[in-house]
Amino acid sequence: EVMNLSMELELTKEKLDYLQTEVSRMNEDKFSFGNILGKSLIMKNTVDIAAQVASTTSSVLISGESGTGKEVFARAIHQASGRSGPFVAINCSAIPDNLFESEMFGYEGGAFTGALSKGKVGKVELANKGTIFLDEIGDMPLYMQAKLLRVLQEGYIRRIGGTKDTAVNVRVIASSNEPPKELIEKKLLRKDLFYRLNIIPINIPPLRNRKDDIVPLSEFFIKKYNKLYDKEIWILSDKAKEKLYNHHWPGNARELENTIMAAFSMIDDEHVISDQNIIIYGLDEDSTFVPEYDIGNENLNDFLEKMEKHIIVDTL
């Protein structure tokens, strides 16, 4: 029985190693710098900086508005770094304060009420020899920022309820959708942690400052949703491109993707996305949604039917 279990364990390990290799290969294809779209000079310069620092072990602080692709850059840096460990992402705004330490550093069995009997490995330990990505670092509690700083300085962690330190070799990439200076002024980010993370700062420009990238991004999203929805949409009309180009894009690439996805729900058999298919929501002073939509020659019933369809699909 022991021999059979040993053979089964060995086979499972081989399968796991194979799957890890395949996932790594997929990530290399998907999250390389070559797949970061953008022909604008400012975006090319940003990609060049990130590519240059990828091979170092220094911490990186990525700033940029929501929807600009901070995690995409973080994954690309990890893929180009050559580190053998995994890429582990943590959304700091999604973890309750009282669970942060156990999520980050893990715990020993029976460390507290409700703890698993065998304990739990923390995210930092899981990312050993790899990269840990701390998304929205300003939402990390200050007491945890102090503990993270100690880990960065000493290279050791201790699980909750544990008695021994564990050495870890982890590269930290942090991100913020607010300028770090503002986070420090609001006392949401410790100065000492900022200086430890900000060894290599990367600022991703918003979409409104690189409008040359709007059409290439739109065409990429069209290809993506053609496969997803099994459609054959070829191009954007000139008026559709103009409408996209003239929008401010406060939600950046994420908002643009949602707009293209919504356009797919407005098209039946056509092969071209027209300006009539592009519905862009903006926020007015009263914070109510206002559709930027020109009725044109449509009658009211057709317009309402399209709007209703779009709102339902958008909500889903």
PDB file of N, CA and C in Angstrom, residues 178-188:
ATOM      1  N   GLU A 178      -3.473  56.139  -7.091  1.00  0.00           N
ATOM      2  CA  GLU A 178      -3.251  57.530  -6.672  1.00  0.00           C
ATOM      3  C   GLU A 178      -1.752  57.795  -6.632  1.00  0.00           C
ATOM      4  N   PRO A 179      -1.340  59.045  -6.880  1.00  0.00           N
ATOM      5  CA  PRO A 179       0.089  59.357  -6.756  1.00  0.00           C
ATOM      6  C   PRO A 179       0.591  59.026  -5.355  1.00  0.00           C
ATOM      7  N   PRO A 180       1.736  58.353  -5.225  1.00  0.00           N
ATOM      8  CA  PRO A 180       2.249  57.980  -3.899  1.00  0.00           C
ATOM      9  C   PRO A 180       2.368  59.158  -2.938  1.00  0.00           C
ATOM     10  N   LYS A 181       2.709  60.336  -3.473  1.00  0.00           N
ATOM     11  CA  LYS A 181       2.832  61.510  -2.611  1.00  0.00           C
ATOM     12  C   LYS A 181       1.521  61.810  -1.903  1.00  0.00           C
ATOM     13  N   GLU A 182       0.405  61.655  -2.623  1.00  0.00           N
ATOM     14  CA  GLU A 182      -0.911  61.899  -2.015  1.00  0.00           C
ATOM     15  C   GLU A 182      -1.224  60.845  -0.955  1.00  0.00           C
ATOM     16  N   LEU A 183      -0.828  59.605  -1.197  1.00  0.00           N
ATOM     17  CA  LEU A 183      -1.055  58.553  -0.206  1.00  0.00           C
ATOM     18  C   LEU A 183      -0.309  58.853   1.085  1.00  0.00           C
ATOM     19  N   ILE A 184       0.925  59.355   0.960  1.00  0.00           N
ATOM     20  CA  ILE A 184       1.710  59.699   2.144  1.00  0.00           C
ATOM     21  C   ILE A 184       1.072  60.864   2.888  1.00  0.00           C
ATOM     22  N   GLU A 185       0.617  61.876   2.157  1.00  0.00           N
ATOM     23  CA  GLU A 185      -0.037  63.027   2.773  1.00  0.00           C
ATOM     24  C   GLU A 185      -1.317  62.618   3.495  1.00  0.00           C
ATOM     25  N   LYS A 186      -2.028  61.635   2.968  1.00  0.00           N
ATOM     26  CA  LYS A 186      -3.264  61.147   3.590  1.00  0.00           C
ATOM     27  C   LYS A 186      -2.990  60.122   4.685  1.00  0.00           C
ATOM     28  N   LYS A 187      -1.702  59.846   4.934  1.00  0.00           N
ATOM     29  CA  LYS A 187      -1.274  58.866   5.929  1.00  0.00           C
ATOM     30  C   LYS A 187      -1.815  57.455   5.611  1.00  0.00           C
ATOM     31  N   LEU A 188      -1.852  57.136   4.331  1.00  0.00           N
ATOM     32  CA  LEU A 188      -2.258  55.802   3.885  1.00  0.00           C
ATOM     33  C   LEU A 188      -1.045  54.958   3.487  1.00  0.00           C
TER      34      LEU A 188
END
